[in-house]
Coordinates of C-alpha atoms in Angstrom, one line a residue:
Chain A
M1 CA 23.8 -31.3 -15.2
E2 CA 23.3 -32.3 -11.6
P3 CA 24.5 -30.0 -8.9
S4 CA 27.9 -31.1 -7.6
W5 CA 29.3 -30.4 -4.2
H6 CA 32.9 -29.8 -3.4
G7 CA 32.9 -30.1 0.3
R8 CA 31.8 -32.2 3.2
R9 CA 28.7 -33.7 1.7
L10 CA 25.8 -32.7 -0.4
D11 CA 22.8 -33.3 1.7
A12 CA 19.7 -34.4 -0.2
V13 CA 17.4 -33.0 2.5
T14 CA 15.2 -30.3 1.1
E15 CA 13.7 -29.0 4.3
T16 CA 13.8 -25.2 4.3
D17 CA 13.0 -24.3 7.8
G18 CA 15.4 -22.1 9.6
R19 CA 16.2 -18.4 9.5
V20 CA 17.9 -17.2 6.3
T21 CA 19.3 -13.7 5.8
V22 CA 20.2 -12.5 2.4
L23 CA 22.5 -9.5 1.8
A24 CA 21.1 -8.1 -1.4
G25 CA 21.4 -5.4 -4.0
G26 CA 18.8 -5.2 -6.7
V27 CA 17.9 -7.9 -9.3
G28 CA 20.2 -10.7 -8.2
G29 CA 19.3 -10.3 -4.6
A30 CA 15.6 -9.9 -5.4
R31 CA 15.6 -13.1 -7.4
L32 CA 17.5 -15.2 -4.8
A33 CA 15.3 -13.8 -2.1
H34 CA 12.2 -14.7 -4.1
G35 CA 13.4 -18.2 -4.6
L36 CA 14.1 -18.6 -0.8
D37 CA 10.6 -17.2 -0.1
L38 CA 9.0 -19.7 -2.5
A39 CA 11.1 -22.4 -0.9
G40 CA 9.5 -21.5 2.5
A41 CA 12.5 -20.0 4.2
E42 CA 12.0 -17.7 7.2
L43 CA 13.6 -14.9 5.4
T44 CA 15.1 -11.5 6.1
V45 CA 16.5 -9.5 3.2
V46 CA 19.0 -6.8 4.1
V47 CA 19.1 -4.4 1.2
N48 CA 21.7 -1.9 -0.1
V49 CA 20.6 1.7 0.1
A50 CA 23.7 3.3 -1.4
D51 CA 22.0 3.5 -4.8
D52 CA 19.2 5.7 -3.3
V53 CA 18.7 9.0 -5.1
E54 CA 16.5 12.0 -4.7
L55 CA 14.8 13.1 -7.9
H56 CA 11.9 15.6 -8.3
G57 CA 12.1 15.9 -4.5
L58 CA 11.2 12.2 -4.2
A59 CA 13.2 9.7 -2.1
I60 CA 13.9 6.8 -4.5
S61 CA 15.3 3.5 -3.3
P62 CA 15.8 1.4 -6.4
D63 CA 17.3 -1.7 -4.7
L64 CA 14.7 -1.8 -2.0
D65 CA 11.9 -1.4 -4.6
T66 CA 13.3 -4.1 -6.8
V67 CA 13.4 -6.5 -3.9
T68 CA 9.9 -5.5 -2.8
Y69 CA 8.3 -5.6 -6.2
T70 CA 9.9 -9.0 -6.9
L71 CA 8.7 -10.5 -3.6
A72 CA 5.3 -9.0 -4.2
G73 CA 5.1 -10.6 -7.7
L74 CA 4.8 -7.1 -9.2
A75 CA 8.3 -6.8 -10.8
D76 CA 8.8 -6.4 -14.5
E77 CA 10.9 -9.5 -14.7
E78 CA 11.8 -9.1 -18.4
R79 CA 13.2 -5.7 -18.0
G80 CA 14.7 -6.2 -14.6
W81 CA 13.4 -3.1 -12.8
G82 CA 10.1 -1.4 -12.1
V83 CA 6.6 -2.7 -12.1
V84 CA 5.1 -5.0 -14.6
G85 CA 2.5 -3.4 -16.9
E86 CA 3.8 0.0 -15.9
T87 CA 2.8 3.2 -17.6
Y88 CA 4.6 6.6 -17.8
A89 CA 2.0 9.3 -18.0
A90 CA 3.4 11.2 -15.0
L91 CA 7.0 11.1 -16.3
E92 CA 5.8 12.5 -19.6
A93 CA 4.0 15.3 -17.7
L94 CA 7.2 15.9 -15.6
G95 CA 9.1 16.3 -18.9
R96 CA 6.5 18.8 -20.1
L97 CA 6.9 20.7 -16.9
G98 CA 10.6 21.1 -17.6
E99 CA 11.9 18.3 -15.4
D100 CA 14.9 16.2 -16.4
T101 CA 13.5 12.7 -17.1
W102 CA 16.6 10.6 -17.7
F103 CA 15.6 8.4 -14.7
T104 CA 12.6 6.5 -15.9
L105 CA 9.8 6.6 -13.2
G106 CA 6.6 4.6 -13.9
D107 CA 3.3 5.8 -12.6
R108 CA 2.9 2.9 -10.1
D109 CA 6.5 3.2 -9.0
L110 CA 6.0 6.9 -8.4
A111 CA 3.3 6.0 -5.8
T112 CA 5.9 4.1 -3.8
H113 CA 8.3 7.1 -3.9
V114 CA 5.5 9.5 -3.0
V115 CA 4.5 7.5 0.1
R116 CA 8.1 6.9 1.1
T117 CA 9.0 10.6 0.7
A118 CA 6.0 11.7 2.8
A119 CA 6.9 9.2 5.5
L120 CA 10.6 10.2 5.6
R121 CA 9.6 13.9 5.8
A122 CA 7.3 13.1 8.6
G123 CA 10.3 11.6 10.5
E124 CA 9.6 7.9 9.9
P125 CA 12.8 5.9 9.4
L126 CA 13.3 4.2 6.1
S127 CA 13.2 0.8 7.7
V128 CA 9.7 1.6 9.2
V129 CA 8.2 2.9 5.9
T130 CA 9.8 -0.1 4.1
A131 CA 8.1 -2.5 6.5
R132 CA 4.8 -0.7 6.0
L133 CA 5.1 -0.8 2.2
T134 CA 6.1 -4.4 2.0
A135 CA 3.3 -5.4 4.4
A136 CA 0.8 -3.4 2.2
L137 CA 1.9 -5.4 -0.8
G138 CA 1.6 -8.8 1.0
V139 CA 5.4 -9.4 1.1
R140 CA 6.1 -12.2 3.6
P141 CA 9.8 -11.9 4.1
R142 CA 11.2 -9.0 6.2
V143 CA 12.8 -6.5 3.9
V144 CA 15.2 -4.2 5.8
P145 CA 17.4 -1.4 4.4
V146 CA 20.9 -1.9 5.7
S147 CA 20.7 1.5 7.3
D148 CA 18.2 4.3 7.9
D149 CA 21.0 6.7 7.4
R150 CA 22.2 8.1 4.0
V151 CA 24.9 6.2 2.2
A152 CA 25.7 7.2 -1.3
T153 CA 27.9 5.3 -3.7
L154 CA 30.1 7.7 -5.8
V155 CA 31.8 6.3 -8.8
D156 CA 35.2 7.5 -9.9
T157 CA 35.7 7.3 -13.7
A158 CA 37.8 9.0 -16.3
A159 CA 34.9 11.4 -16.7
G160 CA 35.3 12.4 -13.0
R161 CA 33.3 11.4 -9.9
L162 CA 29.7 10.6 -10.7
G163 CA 26.7 10.0 -8.5
F164 CA 25.6 6.4 -8.6
Q165 CA 22.4 6.8 -10.7
E166 CA 24.1 9.3 -13.0
Y167 CA 26.8 6.6 -13.6
F168 CA 24.3 3.7 -13.7
V169 CA 21.2 5.0 -15.4
G170 CA 22.3 8.4 -16.8
R171 CA 25.4 7.1 -18.5
H172 CA 24.3 3.5 -18.8
H173 CA 27.2 2.2 -16.7
A174 CA 29.5 2.6 -19.7
D175 CA 32.4 4.4 -17.9
D176 CA 35.3 2.4 -16.7
V177 CA 35.2 2.5 -12.9
V178 CA 38.6 3.3 -11.3
G179 CA 37.4 3.8 -7.7
L180 CA 34.4 3.9 -5.5
V181 CA 33.5 6.0 -2.5
Y182 CA 30.6 5.1 -0.1
D183 CA 29.7 8.6 1.1
G184 CA 28.4 8.6 4.6
I185 CA 29.1 4.9 5.3
E186 CA 31.5 5.7 8.3
S187 CA 28.6 7.3 10.2
A188 CA 25.8 5.2 9.0
R189 CA 24.3 3.0 11.7
P190 CA 22.7 -0.4 10.8
A191 CA 18.9 -0.3 10.8
P192 CA 17.2 -2.0 13.7
G193 CA 17.4 -5.8 13.3
V194 CA 20.2 -5.8 10.7
I195 CA 23.0 -7.0 13.0
E196 CA 20.6 -9.6 14.7
A197 CA 19.5 -10.8 11.3
V198 CA 23.1 -11.7 10.5
E199 CA 24.1 -12.9 13.9
E200 CA 21.0 -15.0 14.6
A201 CA 20.4 -16.6 11.2
D202 CA 21.0 -20.2 10.4
V203 CA 22.2 -19.2 6.9
V204 CA 23.4 -15.9 5.6
M205 CA 23.7 -15.5 1.9
I206 CA 25.5 -12.9 -0.1
A207 CA 23.3 -12.6 -3.2
P208 CA 24.6 -12.7 -6.7
S209 CA 24.7 -8.9 -6.7
N210 CA 27.5 -6.6 -7.8
P211 CA 30.2 -6.9 -5.1
F212 CA 31.2 -3.2 -5.3
L213 CA 27.9 -1.5 -6.0
S214 CA 25.6 -3.7 -3.8
V215 CA 27.5 -6.0 -1.4
E216 CA 30.3 -3.7 -0.2
P217 CA 28.0 -0.9 0.9
V218 CA 26.0 -3.4 2.9
L219 CA 29.1 -5.0 4.5
G220 CA 30.6 -1.6 5.1
V221 CA 27.9 -0.4 7.4
A222 CA 29.1 -0.4 11.0
G223 CA 28.9 -3.9 12.5
V224 CA 27.7 -5.8 9.5
R225 CA 31.0 -7.2 8.4
A226 CA 31.9 -8.1 11.9
A227 CA 28.6 -9.8 12.4
L228 CA 29.2 -11.8 9.3
A229 CA 32.6 -12.7 10.6
S230 CA 31.4 -13.9 13.9
T231 CA 28.0 -15.4 13.2
R232 CA 27.4 -19.1 13.7
A233 CA 25.3 -19.1 10.6
R234 CA 26.5 -21.0 7.5
R235 CA 27.6 -18.2 5.1
V236 CA 27.1 -18.6 1.4
A237 CA 27.9 -16.4 -1.5
V238 CA 26.5 -16.9 -5.0
S239 CA 28.8 -15.7 -7.8
P240 CA 27.2 -13.0 -9.9
I241 CA 29.8 -13.8 -12.6
V242 CA 28.9 -16.7 -14.9
A243 CA 31.3 -17.8 -17.7
G244 CA 33.2 -14.5 -17.3
R245 CA 30.1 -12.3 -17.7
A246 CA 27.6 -10.6 -15.3
I247 CA 24.1 -11.9 -15.6
K248 CA 23.1 -8.2 -15.5
G249 CA 24.8 -4.9 -15.0
P250 CA 28.4 -3.8 -15.0
A251 CA 30.0 -6.3 -12.5
A252 CA 32.3 -7.9 -15.1
Q253 CA 33.6 -4.5 -16.4
M254 CA 34.1 -3.3 -12.9
L255 CA 36.0 -6.3 -11.8
A256 CA 38.3 -5.8 -14.7
S257 CA 38.8 -2.1 -14.3
L258 CA 39.4 -2.5 -10.6
G259 CA 42.1 -5.1 -11.2
H260 CA 40.2 -8.3 -10.3
E261 CA 39.8 -11.5 -12.3
V262 CA 36.5 -11.5 -14.1
S263 CA 35.3 -14.9 -13.0
A264 CA 33.7 -16.8 -10.1
L265 CA 37.3 -17.3 -8.8
G266 CA 37.7 -13.5 -8.8
I267 CA 34.5 -13.2 -6.8
A268 CA 35.6 -16.0 -4.4
R269 CA 38.8 -14.1 -3.7
L270 CA 36.8 -11.0 -2.8
Y271 CA 34.7 -12.9 -0.3
S272 CA 37.6 -15.1 0.9
G273 CA 37.4 -15.6 4.7
L274 CA 33.9 -14.2 4.8
V275 CA 32.0 -17.2 3.5
D276 CA 31.8 -21.0 4.1
V277 CA 30.3 -21.9 0.8
M278 CA 30.7 -20.4 -2.7
V279 CA 28.0 -21.2 -5.2
V280 CA 29.4 -21.3 -8.7
D281 CA 27.6 -21.8 -12.0
E282 CA 27.9 -25.1 -13.8
R283 CA 29.5 -23.2 -16.7
D284 CA 32.3 -22.4 -14.3
A285 CA 32.7 -26.0 -13.0
H286 CA 36.3 -25.9 -14.1
L287 CA 37.0 -23.2 -11.5
A288 CA 35.6 -25.2 -8.6
A289 CA 38.9 -26.7 -7.4
D290 CA 40.6 -23.3 -7.5
V291 CA 37.7 -21.8 -5.6
A292 CA 37.8 -24.6 -3.0
A293 CA 41.6 -24.1 -2.6
L294 CA 40.8 -20.6 -1.2
G295 CA 38.9 -22.3 1.7
P296 CA 35.2 -22.4 1.0
E297 CA 33.2 -25.5 0.1
V298 CA 31.8 -25.1 -3.4
L299 CA 28.4 -25.8 -4.8
V300 CA 28.3 -26.1 -8.6
T301 CA 24.9 -25.7 -10.1
D302 CA 22.8 -23.7 -12.6
T303 CA 22.7 -20.3 -10.9
V304 CA 20.9 -18.4 -13.6
M305 CA 17.5 -17.7 -12.1
G306 CA 15.3 -17.0 -15.1
G307 CA 11.8 -17.9 -14.0
T308 CA 10.4 -18.4 -10.6
D309 CA 11.0 -22.2 -10.9
G310 CA 14.7 -21.6 -11.4
R311 CA 14.8 -19.4 -8.3
E312 CA 13.1 -21.8 -6.1
R313 CA 15.2 -24.7 -7.4
L314 CA 18.5 -22.8 -6.7
A315 CA 17.2 -21.7 -3.3
R316 CA 16.4 -25.3 -2.4
E317 CA 19.7 -26.6 -3.7
I318 CA 21.7 -24.1 -1.7
L319 CA 19.7 -24.7 1.5
A320 CA 20.0 -28.4 1.1
A321 CA 23.8 -28.1 0.5
V322 CA 24.5 -25.8 3.5
R323 CA 22.5 -28.1 5.8
G324 CA 25.3 -30.6 5.2
Chain B
M1 CA -31.0 37.1 -27.6
E2 CA -28.6 40.0 -28.1
P3 CA -26.6 41.3 -25.1
S4 CA -28.3 44.3 -23.5
W5 CA -26.7 47.0 -21.5
H6 CA -28.3 48.7 -18.6
G7 CA -25.9 51.6 -18.2
R8 CA -24.2 54.5 -19.9
R9 CA -23.8 52.8 -23.3
L10 CA -22.9 49.6 -24.9
D11 CA -19.9 50.2 -27.0
A12 CA -19.7 48.2 -30.2
V13 CA -15.9 48.4 -30.1
T14 CA -14.4 44.9 -29.8
E15 CA -10.8 46.0 -29.2
T16 CA -9.3 43.9 -26.4
D17 CA -6.1 45.7 -25.7
G18 CA -5.6 46.9 -22.2
R19 CA -4.7 45.2 -19.0
V20 CA -7.3 42.9 -17.5
T21 CA -7.0 41.2 -14.1
V22 CA -9.4 38.4 -13.1
L23 CA -9.9 37.4 -9.5
A24 CA -10.6 33.7 -9.9
G25 CA -11.4 30.5 -8.2
G26 CA -11.5 27.2 -10.2
V27 CA -13.7 26.4 -13.2
G28 CA -15.6 29.7 -13.6
G29 CA -12.5 31.8 -13.2
A30 CA -10.6 29.5 -15.5
R31 CA -13.2 29.7 -18.3
L32 CA -13.5 33.4 -18.1
A33 CA -9.7 33.8 -18.1
H34 CA -9.5 31.5 -21.1
G35 CA -12.1 33.6 -23.0
L36 CA -10.1 36.7 -22.2
D37 CA -6.9 35.1 -23.3
L38 CA -8.5 34.0 -26.5
A39 CA -9.8 37.5 -27.0
G40 CA -6.3 38.8 -26.8
A41 CA -6.4 40.5 -23.4
E42 CA -3.2 41.3 -21.6
L43 CA -4.2 39.2 -18.7
T44 CA -3.3 38.5 -15.1
V45 CA -5.3 35.9 -13.2
V46 CA -5.2 36.2 -9.4
V47 CA -6.2 32.8 -8.1
N48 CA -7.6 31.6 -4.8
V49 CA -5.3 29.3 -2.7
A50 CA -7.6 28.7 0.2
D51 CA -8.6 25.3 -1.4
D52 CA -5.0 24.1 -1.3
V53 CA -4.5 20.9 0.5
E54 CA -1.6 18.6 1.3
L55 CA -2.2 14.9 0.5
H56 CA 0.3 12.1 0.4
G57 CA 2.9 14.8 1.4
L58 CA 2.1 16.7 -1.9
A59 CA 1.2 20.3 -2.1
I60 CA -2.0 20.4 -4.2
S61 CA -3.5 23.7 -5.5
P62 CA -6.7 22.7 -7.3
D63 CA -7.8 26.2 -8.3
L64 CA -4.4 27.2 -9.6
D65 CA -4.2 24.0 -11.5
T66 CA -7.7 24.3 -13.0
V67 CA -6.8 27.8 -14.2
T68 CA -3.4 26.6 -15.5
Y69 CA -4.7 23.5 -17.3
T70 CA -7.6 25.4 -18.8
L71 CA -5.3 28.2 -20.2
A72 CA -2.9 25.5 -21.4
G73 CA -5.7 23.7 -23.3
L74 CA -5.1 20.6 -21.1
A75 CA -8.2 20.7 -19.0
D76 CA -10.8 18.0 -18.9
E77 CA -13.6 20.4 -19.8
E78 CA -16.4 17.9 -19.6
R79 CA -15.6 16.9 -16.0
G80 CA -14.5 20.3 -14.9
W81 CA -11.3 19.3 -13.2
G82 CA -8.0 17.6 -14.0
V83 CA -6.3 16.9 -17.2
V84 CA -8.0 15.6 -20.3
G85 CA -7.2 12.0 -21.2
E86 CA -6.0 11.5 -17.7
T87 CA -5.1 8.0 -16.2
Y88 CA -5.0 6.9 -12.6
A89 CA -2.3 4.2 -12.3
A90 CA -0.4 6.0 -9.5
L91 CA -3.6 6.6 -7.5
E92 CA -4.5 2.9 -7.7
A93 CA -1.0 2.1 -6.6
L94 CA -1.3 4.6 -3.7
G95 CA -4.4 2.7 -2.6
R96 CA -2.6 -0.6 -2.8
L97 CA 0.0 0.9 -0.5
G98 CA -2.6 1.8 2.1
E99 CA -3.1 5.4 1.2
D100 CA -6.5 7.0 1.4
T101 CA -7.6 7.8 -2.1
W102 CA -10.8 9.8 -1.7
F103 CA -9.1 12.7 -3.5
T104 CA -8.8 11.7 -7.2
L105 CA -5.3 12.4 -8.4
G106 CA -4.5 11.7 -12.0
D107 CA -1.0 10.6 -13.2
R108 CA -0.4 13.8 -15.2
D109 CA -1.8 16.0 -12.4
L110 CA 0.5 14.2 -9.9
A111 CA 3.5 15.4 -11.9
T112 CA 2.4 19.0 -11.2
H113 CA 2.1 18.3 -7.5
V114 CA 5.4 16.6 -7.4
V115 CA 7.2 19.5 -9.1
R116 CA 5.4 22.1 -6.9
T117 CA 6.1 20.2 -3.7
A118 CA 9.8 19.9 -4.5
A119 CA 10.0 23.6 -5.3
L120 CA 8.2 24.7 -2.1
R121 CA 10.4 22.4 0.0
A122 CA 13.4 24.0 -1.7
G123 CA 12.1 27.4 -0.5
E124 CA 10.6 28.6 -3.8
P125 CA 7.5 30.7 -3.3
L126 CA 4.2 29.3 -4.7
S127 CA 4.0 32.3 -7.1
V128 CA 7.5 31.5 -8.5
V129 CA 6.8 27.8 -9.1
T130 CA 3.4 28.7 -10.6
A131 CA 5.1 31.1 -13.0
R132 CA 7.5 28.3 -14.0
L133 CA 4.8 25.7 -14.4
T134 CA 2.6 27.9 -16.5
A135 CA 5.5 29.0 -18.7
A136 CA 6.4 25.4 -19.2
L137 CA 2.9 24.7 -20.4
G138 CA 2.9 27.6 -22.8
V139 CA 0.3 29.6 -20.8
R140 CA 0.4 33.2 -22.0
P141 CA -1.5 35.1 -19.2
R142 CA 0.2 35.6 -15.9
V143 CA -1.3 33.3 -13.3
V144 CA -0.6 34.4 -9.7
P145 CA -1.7 32.8 -6.4
V146 CA -3.3 35.6 -4.4
S147 CA -0.7 34.8 -1.6
D148 CA 2.4 32.7 -1.2
D149 CA 1.3 32.2 2.4
R150 CA -1.1 29.5 3.6
V151 CA -4.8 30.3 3.7
A152 CA -7.2 27.5 4.3
T153 CA -10.9 27.7 4.0
L154 CA -12.6 25.8 6.9
V155 CA -16.3 25.0 6.5
D156 CA -18.7 25.0 9.4
T157 CA -21.5 22.5 8.9
A158 CA -24.0 20.6 11.1
A159 CA -21.3 17.8 11.0
G160 CA -18.8 20.2 12.5
R161 CA -15.9 22.1 11.0
L162 CA -14.5 20.5 7.9
G163 CA -11.3 21.1 5.9
F164 CA -12.3 22.5 2.5
Q165 CA -11.4 19.5 0.4
E166 CA -13.0 17.2 3.0
Y167 CA -16.2 19.2 2.6
F168 CA -15.9 19.7 -1.2
V169 CA -14.5 16.4 -2.5
G170 CA -14.7 14.1 0.4
R171 CA -18.4 14.8 1.2
H172 CA -19.4 16.0 -2.2
H173 CA -20.3 19.5 -0.9
A174 CA -23.6 18.0 0.4
D175 CA -23.5 19.6 3.9
D176 CA -25.3 22.8 4.5
V177 CA -22.7 25.5 5.2
V178 CA -23.5 27.6 8.2
G179 CA -20.2 29.5 8.4
L180 CA -16.7 29.9 6.9
V181 CA -13.3 30.5 8.3
Y182 CA -10.4 31.5 6.2
D183 CA -7.6 30.2 8.4
G184 CA -4.4 32.2 8.1
I185 CA -5.9 35.0 6.0
E186 CA -5.1 37.7 8.6
S187 CA -1.4 37.1 8.3
A188 CA -1.3 36.2 4.6
R189 CA 0.5 38.7 2.5
P190 CA -0.4 39.2 -1.2
A191 CA 2.0 37.6 -3.6
P192 CA 4.3 39.9 -5.5
G193 CA 2.3 41.7 -8.2
V194 CA -1.2 41.0 -6.9
I195 CA -1.9 44.5 -5.6
E196 CA -0.4 46.1 -8.7
A197 CA -2.4 43.8 -10.9
V198 CA -5.6 45.2 -9.3
E199 CA -4.4 48.8 -9.0
E200 CA -2.9 49.2 -12.5
A201 CA -5.3 47.2 -14.6
D202 CA -7.8 48.8 -17.0
V203 CA -10.4 46.2 -16.1
V204 CA -10.7 44.0 -13.0
M205 CA -13.2 41.2 -13.2
I206 CA -14.6 39.1 -10.4
A207 CA -15.0 35.7 -12.1
P208 CA -18.3 33.7 -11.9
S209 CA -16.7 31.8 -9.1
N210 CA -18.2 30.9 -5.7
P211 CA -18.3 34.1 -3.7
F212 CA -17.6 32.4 -0.4
L213 CA -15.2 29.7 -1.5
S214 CA -13.3 31.4 -4.2
V215 CA -13.7 35.2 -4.2
E216 CA -13.8 36.1 -0.5
P217 CA -10.5 34.4 0.3
V218 CA -9.0 36.4 -2.5
L219 CA -10.5 39.7 -1.5
G220 CA -9.7 39.0 2.2
V221 CA -5.9 38.9 1.7
A222 CA -4.4 42.1 3.0
G223 CA -4.7 44.9 0.5
V224 CA -6.7 43.2 -2.2
R225 CA -10.1 44.6 -1.2
A226 CA -8.7 48.0 -0.7
A227 CA -6.9 47.9 -4.0
L228 CA -10.2 46.9 -5.7
A229 CA -11.9 49.8 -3.9
S230 CA -9.4 52.4 -5.0
T231 CA -8.3 51.2 -8.4
R232 CA -9.2 53.3 -11.4
A233 CA -9.9 50.1 -13.4
R234 CA -13.4 49.4 -14.4
R235 CA -14.6 46.7 -12.1
V236 CA -16.9 43.9 -13.3
A237 CA -18.4 40.9 -11.6
V238 CA -20.0 38.0 -13.5
S239 CA -22.8 36.3 -11.6
P240 CA -22.1 32.6 -10.9
I241 CA -25.8 32.1 -10.4
V242 CA -28.0 31.6 -13.5
A243 CA -31.7 31.2 -13.1
G244 CA -31.4 30.5 -9.4
R245 CA -28.7 27.8 -9.9
A246 CA -25.0 27.6 -9.9
I247 CA -23.4 26.5 -13.2
K248 CA -21.2 24.2 -11.1
G249 CA -20.6 23.5 -7.4
P250 CA -22.4 24.5 -4.2
A251 CA -22.8 28.3 -4.7
A252 CA -26.6 28.2 -4.7
Q253 CA -26.9 26.0 -1.7
M254 CA -24.4 28.1 0.2
L255 CA -26.1 31.4 -0.6
A256 CA -29.3 29.9 0.8
S257 CA -27.8 28.4 3.9
L258 CA -25.9 31.6 4.6
G259 CA -29.1 33.6 4.3
H260 CA -28.6 35.3 0.9
E261 CA -31.0 35.4 -2.0
V262 CA -30.1 32.7 -4.5
S263 CA -30.0 34.8 -7.6
A264 CA -27.9 37.2 -9.6
L265 CA -29.4 39.9 -7.4
G266 CA -28.1 38.1 -4.3
I267 CA -24.7 38.1 -5.9
A268 CA -25.0 41.8 -6.8
R269 CA -25.8 42.6 -3.2
L270 CA -22.6 40.7 -2.1
Y271 CA -20.5 42.8 -4.4
S272 CA -22.4 46.0 -3.9
G273 CA -20.0 49.0 -3.8
L274 CA -17.1 46.9 -5.1
V275 CA -18.0 46.7 -8.8
D276 CA -19.0 49.1 -11.5
V277 CA -20.6 46.5 -13.8
M278 CA -22.6 43.4 -13.0
V279 CA -22.9 40.8 -15.7
V280 CA -26.1 38.8 -15.5
D281 CA -27.3 36.0 -17.6
E282 CA -30.0 36.5 -20.1
R283 CA -32.2 34.0 -18.2
D284 CA -32.1 36.6 -15.4
A285 CA -32.9 39.6 -17.5
H286 CA -35.9 40.3 -15.3
L287 CA -33.5 41.1 -12.4
A288 CA -31.5 43.7 -14.3
A289 CA -33.5 46.7 -13.0
D290 CA -33.2 45.5 -9.4
V291 CA -29.4 44.9 -9.9
A292 CA -29.0 48.3 -11.5
A293 CA -30.9 49.9 -8.6
L294 CA -28.0 48.8 -6.3
G295 CA -25.6 51.0 -8.3
P296 CA -23.8 49.1 -10.9
E297 CA -24.4 49.1 -14.6
V298 CA -25.7 45.8 -15.9
L299 CA -24.7 43.7 -18.9
V300 CA -27.3 41.1 -19.7
T301 CA -26.0 38.3 -21.9
D302 CA -25.5 34.6 -22.2
T303 CA -22.9 33.9 -19.5
V304 CA -22.8 30.1 -19.7
M305 CA -19.3 29.4 -21.2
G306 CA -19.7 25.9 -22.6
G307 CA -17.1 25.7 -25.3
T308 CA -14.1 28.0 -26.1
D309 CA -16.3 30.0 -28.6
G310 CA -18.7 30.9 -25.8
R311 CA -15.9 32.0 -23.5
E312 CA -14.3 34.2 -26.1
R313 CA -17.7 35.7 -27.0
L314 CA -18.5 36.5 -23.4
A315 CA -15.0 38.0 -22.8
R316 CA -15.3 40.2 -25.9
E317 CA -18.8 41.3 -24.9
I318 CA -17.7 42.3 -21.4
L319 CA -14.6 44.1 -22.7
A320 CA -16.7 45.9 -25.2
A321 CA -19.3 46.9 -22.6
V322 CA -16.8 48.2 -20.0
R323 CA -14.9 50.3 -22.6
G324 CA -18.1 52.4 -22.8

């Protein structure tokens, strides 16, 4: 199926110059960013930090690391997290020493957390150590945590209020989510460059990440939503829901339990007024008219980014479309 | 060659009850302690901490860990440090992230440092986290750092003053040592139980560890030397020099560069007045009379503790001898 465009026009141009900023969570954001990098975009990835967690005294930033490992070509693509070819000798040893090991930390991944923790303890902001780590791994795009301050997603469920990783990893995101709290978000300041990356980009994309767990704690940091509202960039969101299901993770279940329609239309409603273009999967082509009725132009295409080819193709299609 | 005893009498009894305290550095102390544990002694090992180092933001205690791993049956006996079957994935990753990796940290070993670092940062004293780690690994003897406070051996060489691990690991202890400073030792307090372990033991042993790098920064902590002087325990030192060479490490070179005789007699002179019994290797039997002339009784036997059998044998021989 060819991509179809419900809007002014679908430009065939595939030039990819211009500044692109992606607001990203973990896997979906990482893959879209990777595609844009492969397509040659001048890219900034603003990454959620509300899933960060301290375990074994180590500062762990799963979304930042997923984005970094993916852009560095080190990600375990099959599993969707961690480093490819990873081993778990240290985790086994941690278990032997009496540590709780519900959160799977690989040996290579551990090195990232050790370096980050030492840097943070020495007073280096998260954005600075992130820049250092990505540079060391040869990552070309700028990867920026949305804030150097602590923001922590807390998840309200029938079982009570849970820490994010407890909900997500510890309990396998099986609980119905009835509410979310982004602890610390009121006082969190955007990291240096975040607001400029939104204001001064030619294109800003909301990645196909979980709207509640990944996107909202990015938009909720002071100034980010306002910058997205006022930027002259073309603003695009890619639906993380395809044919009523999430590609990965609990987005579908959360949409339902929080009272939203579990579809690309439900996603479009969440971002209504914030984006100029909605990208909807071809399996949801029948929703395009309803999405367009909300205001945005609609790009219908294959949004499932399996391999690197698929990512680059999607990135090029979106960039071509929004240049229209 | 049968063990020979230059003193009151060599008791044939091989009972091993009674409280034994070993003052230990790394490998030599670990092996003697292991032998004593195998022999059934009620054992406390007081361990040097002046080789501790912080790398990658992690609190590393090589002597404590060598003792712990050896007593837990996890030590890489062939290499003399670290964990047997160790892997180095995290270290490789640390290098990829731009960290200096001259200090070889294994993946399993890293877990120890991660747990210790988190505990220390949370305010737990080193002695408490050490007790927790050794218990988790099923170590029966009590392993106690000589102090919960920081003591750091600094090594004066022709190349200037070096940090201990820089001298020892970084420069492969190749520099001639002309002086030593135990930074912090004046204000370091003995860890809970250390003085009692010396005062109330039936036998106190100075392990065949480096006198300058391992033993002196134990004896130099407030109260330890005085406790050794006044204890009613039988006090034994095992020479780390055999046939003019150190079993391991730079003890021979340091004795020479610091102006001491490189022999069991040189060692006996260092501990003169502090011990009741010197244990000298059978290859140094010809020195026994000169050692005895300094005051102590002398046990001459095979002191090279290759395998676990040799350790237990040596431990039993020493215990039998000192019960005389």
